[in-house]
Amino acid sequence: MNKFFNKEEVKNEFKDIMNAEDTTADQQVEAIMNYADTITEAATKQVKEEYEELRNVTDNNILMARGIHMLTGEETKFYNEVKKSGGDFNEQILPETVIERVFDDLEVDRPLLKLIKFKPGIGRTKIITAKRTGFAVWGKLHKDLEGQLDAIFGVSDRSLNALTAYFIISNDILDMGPRWMDRFLRICLKEAVAEQWEAKIISGTGVGQPVGLMKDLGAARVDGSPYEDKKSAGTLTFKDAQTMVTEFTGVIKALSKYELKVGEETETRYRNINGKVKLIVNPENYADIVGRVTTQNANGVFVSNLPFISQDSIIVSTEMPVNKLIAYVDGQYEASASFNNRIYVYDETFAMRRARLYAIDLLGDGQPVDNYAAQVYDLAIDGGTTVVPGE
């Protein structure tokens, strides 16, 4: 049993240790094992509970509504072969349809990722992920998974975009049958892909990872160095109704304008962004904003109103820094995704546990279309009286 019990605590401790420059390989290994153990236990518990609740359900519509998909013939064969081999994925080819459904699930569960149009990748970059039952680390694309494991334990020489993910599957899951093995695997991959993509779409440095919306594509940069953060385009206060109109007018005007180099000249051009502006904020700031713009009408119904955009255009992400806001033009971030359809197993790493450590390569890359795809703002929202439109 892991000494940690709170998933968020374990995740945060894992991040702190993996990001610290002075941690040793032994500390990293211990963090990985604690994280994988705790998250695996949570995921296994979820799937077991679903299995006990739905094992006698034969209506496929009900099962699919709960995330238990009907499998293709290729998928069924894959999971049956895995079970027959006692969980040995090494000789099995993971069907592409499994990964396709993972990305479909992302659009439902992660509003930020729903904005991103993932295109088939060409193998230039790599991602390996699994969150709920494992962990994910961006880094160098190595020739083999042993090298990737070494990279997690301290190798810092990184050149290609790569997110390396490992996950654990307990032997109990193997006995539940193909559809439940599929459910378990997709939980692993979805959570890992979601968190890692979301973090890098926002603040990725472009070194061994995608380039984030907060980064300045136009700043001077030495080859291979990280992209710098964008300078703030201003401060949004949401002080009162007229102030909001003024502030949002500035946001719309800034996003509507871009520069294009034509020959030796740089021309200022304009675009219609009506209905395309999205605001990306931290959950705490989302509460601040909604609190400032919510009023009760004559019928006693609480309503929220923002100038120029709807409330559902505010995208909440835990990866956003507090008191920062990204104003983003929908469709202006390009991402590619593909995967190496083999899953690898490390028996020795967790030999003392009733589980195996697995790894899978999900390939990906991304960056804003240009430096005008987004603007970064500071937030300075004071507490106090709710804004009443018209006052």
CSV table of N, CA, C and O in Angstrom, one decimal, residues 170-279:
chain,number,residue,atom,x,y,z
A,170,SER,N,-2.9,-3.7,-12.9
A,170,SER,CA,-2.9,-4.9,-12.0
A,170,SER,C,-3.4,-6.1,-12.7
A,170,SER,O,-4.2,-6.1,-13.6
A,171,ASN,N,-3.0,-7.2,-12.2
A,171,ASN,CA,-3.4,-8.5,-12.7
A,171,ASN,C,-4.9,-8.7,-12.7
A,171,ASN,O,-5.5,-9.4,-13.5
A,172,ASP,N,-5.5,-8.1,-11.7
A,172,ASP,CA,-7.0,-8.2,-11.5
A,172,ASP,C,-7.7,-7.7,-12.7
A,172,ASP,O,-8.8,-8.3,-13.1
A,173,ILE,N,-7.2,-6.7,-13.3
A,173,ILE,CA,-7.9,-6.1,-14.5
A,173,ILE,C,-7.9,-7.0,-15.7
A,173,ILE,O,-8.8,-7.1,-16.5
A,174,LEU,N,-6.8,-7.8,-15.8
A,174,LEU,CA,-6.7,-8.8,-16.9
A,174,LEU,C,-7.9,-9.8,-16.9
A,174,LEU,O,-8.2,-10.3,-17.9
A,175,ASP,N,-8.4,-10.1,-15.7
A,175,ASP,CA,-9.4,-11.1,-15.6
A,175,ASP,C,-10.8,-10.6,-15.9
A,175,ASP,O,-11.8,-11.4,-15.9
A,176,MET,N,-11.0,-9.3,-16.1
A,176,MET,CA,-12.3,-8.7,-16.3
A,176,MET,C,-12.8,-8.8,-17.8
A,176,MET,O,-14.0,-8.6,-18.0
A,177,GLY,N,-11.9,-9.1,-18.7
A,177,GLY,CA,-12.3,-9.2,-20.1
A,177,GLY,C,-12.0,-8.0,-20.9
A,177,GLY,O,-11.6,-7.0,-20.4
A,178,PRO,N,-12.1,-8.2,-22.2
A,178,PRO,CA,-11.6,-7.1,-23.2
A,178,PRO,C,-12.2,-5.7,-23.0
A,178,PRO,O,-11.4,-4.7,-23.0
A,179,ARG,N,-13.5,-5.6,-22.8
A,179,ARG,CA,-14.1,-4.3,-22.7
A,179,ARG,C,-13.6,-3.6,-21.5
A,179,ARG,O,-13.5,-2.3,-21.5
A,180,TRP,N,-13.4,-4.3,-20.4
A,180,TRP,CA,-12.9,-3.6,-19.2
A,180,TRP,C,-11.5,-3.3,-19.2
A,180,TRP,O,-11.0,-2.3,-18.6
A,181,MET,N,-10.7,-4.2,-19.8
A,181,MET,CA,-9.3,-3.8,-20.1
A,181,MET,C,-9.2,-2.6,-20.9
A,181,MET,O,-8.3,-1.7,-20.6
A,182,ASP,N,-10.0,-2.5,-21.9
A,182,ASP,CA,-10.0,-1.3,-22.8
A,182,ASP,C,-10.4,-0.1,-21.9
A,182,ASP,O,-9.8,1.0,-22.1
A,183,ARG,N,-11.4,-0.2,-21.1
A,183,ARG,CA,-11.8,0.9,-20.2
A,183,ARG,C,-10.6,1.4,-19.4
A,183,ARG,O,-10.4,2.6,-19.2
A,184,PHE,N,-10.0,0.4,-18.8
A,184,PHE,CA,-8.8,0.8,-17.9
A,184,PHE,C,-7.7,1.5,-18.6
A,184,PHE,O,-7.2,2.5,-18.2
A,185,LEU,N,-7.4,0.9,-19.8
A,185,LEU,CA,-6.3,1.5,-20.6
A,185,LEU,C,-6.6,2.9,-21.0
A,185,LEU,O,-5.8,3.8,-21.0
A,186,ARG,N,-7.9,3.1,-21.4
A,186,ARG,CA,-8.2,4.5,-21.9
A,186,ARG,C,-8.3,5.5,-20.8
A,186,ARG,O,-8.0,6.7,-21.0
A,187,ILE,N,-8.6,5.1,-19.6
A,187,ILE,CA,-8.6,5.9,-18.4
A,187,ILE,C,-7.1,6.4,-18.2
A,187,ILE,O,-6.8,7.6,-18.0
A,188,CYS,N,-6.2,5.4,-18.3
A,188,CYS,CA,-4.8,5.8,-18.1
A,188,CYS,C,-4.3,6.8,-19.1
A,188,CYS,O,-3.8,7.9,-18.7
A,189,LEU,N,-4.6,6.5,-20.4
A,189,LEU,CA,-4.0,7.4,-21.4
A,189,LEU,C,-4.7,8.7,-21.5
A,189,LEU,O,-4.1,9.8,-21.7
A,190,LYS,N,-6.0,8.7,-21.3
A,190,LYS,CA,-6.8,10.0,-21.4
A,190,LYS,C,-6.3,11.0,-20.3
A,190,LYS,O,-6.0,12.2,-20.7
A,191,GLU,N,-6.2,10.6,-19.1
A,191,GLU,CA,-5.8,11.5,-18.0
A,191,GLU,C,-4.4,12.0,-18.3
A,191,GLU,O,-4.1,13.2,-18.0
A,192,ALA,N,-3.5,11.2,-18.7
A,192,ALA,CA,-2.1,11.6,-18.9
A,192,ALA,C,-2.0,12.5,-20.1
A,192,ALA,O,-1.4,13.6,-20.0
A,193,VAL,N,-2.7,12.2,-21.2
A,193,VAL,CA,-2.7,13.0,-22.4
A,193,VAL,C,-3.3,14.4,-22.0
A,193,VAL,O,-2.7,15.4,-22.4
A,194,ALA,N,-4.4,14.4,-21.3
A,194,ALA,CA,-5.1,15.6,-21.0
A,194,ALA,C,-4.2,16.6,-20.2
A,194,ALA,O,-4.1,17.7,-20.6
A,195,GLU,N,-3.7,16.1,-19.1
A,195,GLU,CA,-3.0,17.0,-18.3
A,195,GLU,C,-1.7,17.5,-18.9
A,195,GLU,O,-1.4,18.7,-18.9
A,196,GLN,N,-1.0,16.6,-19.6
A,196,GLN,CA,0.3,17.1,-20.2
A,196,GLN,C,0.1,18.0,-21.4
A,196,GLN,O,0.8,19.0,-21.6
A,197,TRP,N,-0.9,17.7,-22.2
A,197,TRP,CA,-1.2,18.5,-23.4
A,197,TRP,C,-1.7,19.9,-22.9
A,197,TRP,O,-1.3,20.9,-23.4
A,198,GLU,N,-2.6,19.9,-21.9
A,198,GLU,CA,-3.2,21.1,-21.4
A,198,GLU,C,-2.1,22.0,-20.8
A,198,GLU,O,-2.0,23.2,-21.1
A,199,ALA,N,-1.2,21.5,-20.1
A,199,ALA,CA,-0.1,22.2,-19.5
A,199,ALA,C,0.8,22.9,-20.5
A,199,ALA,O,1.2,24.1,-20.4
A,200,LYS,N,1.1,22.1,-21.6
A,200,LYS,CA,2.1,22.6,-22.6
A,200,LYS,C,1.4,23.5,-23.6
A,200,LYS,O,2.0,24.4,-24.1
A,201,ILE,N,0.1,23.3,-23.9
A,201,ILE,CA,-0.6,24.3,-24.7
A,201,ILE,C,-0.6,25.6,-24.1
A,201,ILE,O,-0.6,26.7,-24.8
A,202,ILE,N,-0.6,25.7,-22.8
A,202,ILE,CA,-0.6,27.0,-22.1
A,202,ILE,C,0.8,27.5,-21.9
A,202,ILE,O,1.0,28.7,-22.2
A,203,SER,N,1.7,26.8,-21.4
A,203,SER,CA,3.0,27.3,-21.0
A,203,SER,C,4.2,26.5,-21.5
A,203,SER,O,5.3,26.8,-21.1
A,204,GLY,N,4.0,25.7,-22.5
A,204,GLY,CA,5.2,24.9,-23.0
A,204,GLY,C,6.3,25.8,-23.6
A,204,GLY,O,6.0,26.8,-24.2
A,205,THR,N,7.5,25.4,-23.3
A,205,THR,CA,8.7,26.2,-23.6
A,205,THR,C,9.2,26.0,-25.0
A,205,THR,O,10.0,26.8,-25.5
A,206,GLY,N,8.7,25.0,-25.7
A,206,GLY,CA,9.2,24.7,-27.1
A,206,GLY,C,10.5,23.9,-27.1
A,206,GLY,O,11.0,23.5,-28.1
A,207,VAL,N,11.0,23.6,-25.9
A,207,VAL,CA,12.2,22.7,-25.8
A,207,VAL,C,11.8,21.4,-25.2
A,207,VAL,O,11.5,21.2,-24.1
A,208,GLY,N,11.8,20.4,-26.1
A,208,GLY,CA,11.4,19.0,-25.7
A,208,GLY,C,9.9,19.0,-25.4
A,208,GLY,O,9.5,18.0,-24.8
A,209,GLN,N,9.1,19.9,-25.9
A,209,GLN,CA,7.7,20.0,-25.6
A,209,GLN,C,7.0,21.0,-26.6
A,209,GLN,O,7.7,21.8,-27.2
A,210,PRO,N,5.7,21.0,-26.7
A,210,PRO,CA,5.0,22.0,-27.5
A,210,PRO,C,5.3,23.4,-27.0
A,210,PRO,O,5.8,23.6,-25.9
A,211,VAL,N,4.9,24.4,-27.9
A,211,VAL,CA,5.0,25.8,-27.5
A,211,VAL,C,3.7,26.3,-27.0
A,211,VAL,O,2.7,26.1,-27.7
A,212,GLY,N,3.7,26.9,-25.9
A,212,GLY,CA,2.4,27.4,-25.3
A,212,GLY,C,1.9,28.7,-25.7
A,212,GLY,O,2.7,29.5,-26.3
A,213,LEU,N,0.6,29.0,-25.5
A,213,LEU,CA,0.0,30.2,-25.9
A,213,LEU,C,0.6,31.4,-25.1
A,213,LEU,O,0.5,32.6,-25.6
A,214,MET,N,1.2,31.2,-24.0
A,214,MET,CA,1.8,32.3,-23.2
A,214,MET,C,3.2,32.7,-23.7
A,214,MET,O,3.8,33.6,-23.1
A,215,LYS,N,3.7,32.0,-24.7
A,215,LYS,CA,5.0,32.2,-25.2
A,215,LYS,C,5.1,33.2,-26.3
A,215,LYS,O,4.2,33.3,-27.1
A,216,ASP,N,6.2,33.9,-26.4
A,216,ASP,CA,6.4,35.0,-27.4
A,216,ASP,C,7.1,34.4,-28.6
A,216,ASP,O,8.3,34.2,-28.5
A,217,LEU,N,6.5,34.1,-29.7
A,217,LEU,CA,7.1,33.6,-30.9
A,217,LEU,C,8.0,34.6,-31.6
A,217,LEU,O,8.8,34.2,-32.4
A,218,GLY,N,7.8,35.9,-31.3
A,218,GLY,CA,8.6,36.9,-32.0
A,218,GLY,C,9.8,37.4,-31.2
A,218,GLY,O,10.6,38.1,-31.8
A,219,ALA,N,10.0,36.9,-30.0
A,219,ALA,CA,11.2,37.3,-29.2
A,219,ALA,C,12.4,36.7,-29.8
A,219,ALA,O,12.4,35.6,-30.3
A,220,ALA,N,13.5,37.4,-29.6
A,220,ALA,CA,14.8,36.9,-30.0
A,220,ALA,C,15.1,35.6,-29.3
A,220,ALA,O,14.9,35.5,-28.1
A,221,ARG,N,15.6,34.6,-30.0
A,221,ARG,CA,15.8,33.3,-29.4
A,221,ARG,C,17.0,32.6,-30.0
A,221,ARG,O,17.1,32.5,-31.2
A,222,VAL,N,17.9,32.1,-29.2
A,222,VAL,CA,19.0,31.3,-29.6
A,222,VAL,C,18.5,29.9,-29.9
A,222,VAL,O,17.6,29.4,-29.2
A,223,ASP,N,19.0,29.3,-31.0
A,223,ASP,CA,18.5,28.0,-31.4
A,223,ASP,C,18.5,27.0,-30.2
A,223,ASP,O,19.6,26.9,-29.6
A,224,GLY,N,17.4,26.4,-29.9
A,224,GLY,CA,17.3,25.4,-28.9
A,224,GLY,C,17.0,26.0,-27.5
A,224,GLY,O,16.8,25.2,-26.6
A,225,SER,N,16.9,27.3,-27.4
A,225,SER,CA,16.6,27.9,-26.1
A,225,SER,C,15.1,28.0,-25.9
A,225,SER,O,14.3,28.0,-26.9
A,226,PRO,N,14.6,28.1,-24.7
A,226,PRO,CA,13.2,28.2,-24.5
A,226,PRO,C,12.6,29.5,-25.0
A,226,PRO,O,13.3,30.5,-25.0
A,227,TYR,N,11.3,29.4,-25.4
A,227,TYR,CA,10.6,30.6,-25.8
A,227,TYR,C,10.3,31.4,-24.5
A,227,TYR,O,10.0,30.9,-23.5
A,228,GLU,N,10.5,32.7,-24.6
A,228,GLU,CA,10.2,33.6,-23.5
A,228,GLU,C,8.7,33.8,-23.3
A,228,GLU,O,7.9,33.6,-24.3
A,229,ASP,N,8.3,34.2,-22.1
A,229,ASP,CA,6.9,34.5,-21.9
A,229,ASP,C,6.5,35.8,-22.6
A,229,ASP,O,7.3,36.7,-22.7
A,230,LYS,N,5.3,35.9,-23.0
A,230,LYS,CA,4.8,37.1,-23.6
A,230,LYS,C,4.7,38.2,-22.5
A,230,LYS,O,4.4,37.9,-21.4
A,231,LYS,N,4.9,39.4,-22.9
A,231,LYS,CA,4.7,40.5,-22.0
A,231,LYS,C,3.2,40.7,-21.8
A,231,LYS,O,2.4,40.5,-22.8
A,232,SER,N,2.7,41.2,-20.7
A,232,SER,CA,1.3,41.4,-20.5
A,232,SER,C,0.8,42.5,-21.4
A,232,SER,O,1.4,43.5,-21.6
A,233,ALA,N,-0.4,42.2,-22.0
A,233,ALA,CA,-1.0,43.2,-22.9
A,233,ALA,C,-1.8,44.2,-22.1
A,233,ALA,O,-2.4,45.1,-22.7
A,234,GLY,N,-1.9,44.0,-20.8
A,234,GLY,CA,-2.6,45.0,-20.0
A,234,GLY,C,-3.2,44.3,-18.8
A,234,GLY,O,-3.0,43.1,-18.5
A,235,THR,N,-4.0,45.0,-18.0
A,235,THR,CA,-4.6,44.5,-16.8
A,235,THR,C,-6.1,44.6,-16.9
A,235,THR,O,-6.6,45.6,-17.3
A,236,LEU,N,-6.8,43.5,-16.6
A,236,LEU,CA,-8.2,43.5,-16.6
A,236,LEU,C,-8.7,43.5,-15.1
A,236,LEU,O,-8.3,42.6,-14.3
A,237,THR,N,-9.6,44.4,-14.8
A,237,THR,CA,-10.1,44.5,-13.4
A,237,THR,C,-11.5,44.1,-13.2
A,237,THR,O,-11.9,43.8,-12.1
A,238,PHE,N,-12.3,44.1,-14.3
A,238,PHE,CA,-13.8,43.8,-14.1
A,238,PHE,C,-14.4,44.7,-13.0
A,238,PHE,O,-15.3,44.3,-12.3
A,239,LYS,N,-13.9,45.9,-12.9
A,239,LYS,CA,-14.3,46.8,-11.8
A,239,LYS,C,-15.8,47.1,-11.8
A,239,LYS,O,-16.5,47.0,-10.8
A,240,ASP,N,-16.4,47.5,-13.0
A,240,ASP,CA,-17.8,47.8,-13.1
A,240,ASP,C,-18.2,47.6,-14.5
A,240,ASP,O,-17.3,47.2,-15.4
A,241,ALA,N,-19.5,47.8,-14.8
A,241,ALA,CA,-20.0,47.5,-16.1
A,241,ALA,C,-19.2,48.3,-17.2
A,241,ALA,O,-18.8,47.7,-18.2
A,242,GLN,N,-19.1,49.6,-17.0
A,242,GLN,CA,-18.5,50.4,-18.1
A,242,GLN,C,-17.0,50.1,-18.2
A,242,GLN,O,-16.4,50.0,-19.3
A,243,THR,N,-16.3,49.8,-17.1
A,243,THR,CA,-14.9,49.4,-17.1
A,243,THR,C,-14.8,48.1,-17.9
A,243,THR,O,-13.8,48.0,-18.7
A,244,MET,N,-15.7,47.2,-17.7
A,244,MET,CA,-15.6,45.9,-18.4
A,244,MET,C,-15.8,46.1,-19.9
A,244,MET,O,-15.1,45.5,-20.8
A,245,VAL,N,-16.7,47.0,-20.3
A,245,VAL,CA,-16.9,47.3,-21.7
A,245,VAL,C,-15.6,47.8,-22.3
A,245,VAL,O,-15.1,47.4,-23.4
A,246,THR,N,-15.0,48.8,-21.6
A,246,THR,CA,-13.7,49.4,-22.1
A,246,THR,C,-12.6,48.3,-22.2
A,246,THR,O,-11.9,48.3,-23.2
A,247,GLU,N,-12.5,47.5,-21.1
A,247,GLU,CA,-11.4,46.5,-21.1
A,247,GLU,C,-11.6,45.5,-22.2
A,247,GLU,O,-10.7,45.1,-22.9
A,248,PHE,N,-12.8,45.0,-22.4
A,248,PHE,CA,-13.1,44.0,-23.4
A,248,PHE,C,-13.0,44.6,-24.8
A,248,PHE,O,-12.6,43.9,-25.8
A,249,THR,N,-13.3,45.8,-25.0
A,249,THR,CA,-13.1,46.5,-26.3
A,249,THR,C,-11.6,46.4,-26.6
A,249,THR,O,-11.3,46.1,-27.8
A,250,GLY,N,-10.8,46.7,-25.7
A,250,GLY,CA,-9.3,46.6,-25.9
A,250,GLY,C,-8.9,45.2,-26.3
A,250,GLY,O,-8.0,45.0,-27.1
A,251,VAL,N,-9.4,44.2,-25.6
A,251,VAL,CA,-9.1,42.8,-25.9
A,251,VAL,C,-9.5,42.5,-27.3
A,251,VAL,O,-8.7,41.9,-28.1
A,252,ILE,N,-10.7,42.8,-27.7
A,252,ILE,CA,-11.2,42.5,-29.0
A,252,ILE,C,-10.4,43.2,-30.1
A,252,ILE,O,-10.0,42.6,-31.1
A,253,LYS,N,-10.0,44.5,-29.9
A,253,LYS,CA,-9.2,45.2,-30.8
A,253,LYS,C,-7.8,44.6,-31.0
A,253,LYS,O,-7.3,44.5,-32.1
A,254,ALA,N,-7.3,44.2,-29.9
A,254,ALA,CA,-5.9,43.6,-29.9
A,254,ALA,C,-5.9,42.3,-30.7
A,254,ALA,O,-5.0,42.0,-31.5
A,255,LEU,N,-6.9,41.5,-30.5
A,255,LEU,CA,-6.9,40.2,-31.2
A,255,LEU,C,-7.3,40.3,-32.7
A,255,LEU,O,-7.0,39.4,-33.5
A,256,SER,N,-8.0,41.4,-33.0
A,256,SER,CA,-8.5,41.6,-34.4
A,256,SER,C,-7.4,42.0,-35.3
A,256,SER,O,-7.5,41.9,-36.5
A,257,LYS,N,-6.3,42.5,-34.8
A,257,LYS,CA,-5.2,43.0,-35.6
A,257,LYS,C,-4.0,42.1,-35.6
A,257,LYS,O,-3.7,41.5,-34.6
A,258,TYR,N,-3.4,42.0,-36.8
A,258,TYR,CA,-2.2,41.2,-36.8
A,258,TYR,C,-1.3,41.9,-37.9
A,258,TYR,O,-1.7,42.7,-38.7
A,259,GLU,N,0.0,41.5,-37.9
A,259,GLU,CA,0.9,42.1,-38.9
A,259,GLU,C,1.4,41.0,-39.8
A,259,GLU,O,1.6,39.8,-39.4
A,260,LEU,N,1.6,41.3,-41.1
A,260,LEU,CA,2.0,40.4,-42.1
A,260,LEU,C,3.1,41.0,-42.9
A,260,LEU,O,3.0,42.1,-43.4
A,261,LYS,N,4.2,40.3,-43.1
A,261,LYS,CA,5.3,40.8,-43.8
A,261,LYS,C,5.1,40.5,-45.3
A,261,LYS,O,4.9,39.4,-45.7
A,262,VAL,N,5.0,41.6,-46.1
A,262,VAL,CA,4.8,41.5,-47.6
A,262,VAL,C,6.1,42.1,-48.2
A,262,VAL,O,6.2,43.3,-48.2
A,263,GLY,N,6.9,41.2,-48.8
A,263,GLY,CA,8.1,41.7,-49.3
A,263,GLY,C,9.0,42.3,-48.2
A,263,GLY,O,9.3,41.6,-47.2
A,264,GLU,N,9.4,43.5,-48.4
A,264,GLU,CA,10.3,44.1,-47.4
A,264,GLU,C,9.4,44.9,-46.4
A,264,GLU,O,9.9,45.5,-45.4
A,265,GLU,N,8.1,45.0,-46.6
A,265,GLU,CA,7.3,45.8,-45.8
A,265,GLU,C,6.4,44.9,-44.8
A,265,GLU,O,6.1,43.8,-45.1
A,266,THR,N,6.1,45.5,-43.7
A,266,THR,CA,5.2,44.9,-42.7
A,266,THR,C,3.9,45.6,-42.7
A,266,THR,O,3.8,46.8,-42.4
A,267,GLU,N,2.8,44.9,-43.1
A,267,GLU,CA,1.5,45.5,-43.2
A,267,GLU,C,0.7,45.1,-42.0
A,267,GLU,O,0.7,44.0,-41.5
A,268,THR,N,-0.2,46.0,-41.5
A,268,THR,CA,-1.1,45.7,-40.4
A,268,THR,C,-2.4,45.3,-41.1
A,268,THR,O,-3.0,46.0,-42.0
A,269,ARG,N,-2.9,44.2,-40.7
A,269,ARG,CA,-4.2,43.7,-41.3
A,269,ARG,C,-5.2,43.3,-40.1
A,269,ARG,O,-4.8,43.3,-39.0
A,270,TYR,N,-6.4,43.1,-40.5
A,270,TYR,CA,-7.5,42.9,-39.6
A,270,TYR,C,-8.2,41.6,-39.9
A,270,TYR,O,-8.3,41.2,-41.1
A,271,ARG,N,-8.9,41.0,-38.9
A,271,ARG,CA,-9.7,39.8,-39.1
A,271,ARG,C,-10.9,39.9,-38.3
A,271,ARG,O,-11.0,40.5,-37.2
A,272,ASN,N,-11.9,39.2,-38.7
A,272,ASN,CA,-13.2,39.1,-38.0
A,272,ASN,C,-13.1,38.0,-37.0
A,272,ASN,O,-13.0,36.8,-37.3
A,273,ILE,N,-13.1,38.3,-35.7
A,273,ILE,CA,-13.0,37.3,-34.6
A,273,ILE,C,-14.3,37.2,-33.8
A,273,ILE,O,-14.3,36.6,-32.7
A,274,ASN,N,-15.4,37.7,-34.4
A,274,ASN,CA,-16.7,37.6,-33.7
A,274,ASN,C,-17.1,36.2,-33.4
A,274,ASN,O,-17.1,35.3,-34.3
A,275,GLY,N,-17.3,35.9,-32.1
A,275,GLY,CA,-17.7,34.6,-31.7
A,275,GLY,C,-16.5,33.6,-31.5
A,275,GLY,O,-16.8,32.4,-31.2
A,276,LYS,N,-15.3,34.1,-31.8
A,276,LYS,CA,-14.2,33.2,-31.7
A,276,LYS,C,-13.2,33.4,-30.5
A,276,LYS,O,-12.3,32.7,-30.3
A,277,VAL,N,-13.5,34.4,-29.7
A,277,VAL,CA,-12.6,34.8,-28.6
A,277,VAL,C,-12.9,33.9,-27.4
A,277,VAL,O,-14.1,33.8,-27.0
A,278,LYS,N,-11.9,33.3,-26.9
A,278,LYS,CA,-12.0,32.4,-25.7
A,278,LYS,C,-11.1,33.0,-24.6
A,278,LYS,O,-10.0,33.4,-24.9
A,279,LEU,N,-11.5,33.0,-23.4
A,279,LEU,CA,-10.7,33.4,-22.3
A,279,LEU,C,-10.3,32.2,-21.4
A,279,LEU,O,-11.2,31.5,-21.0
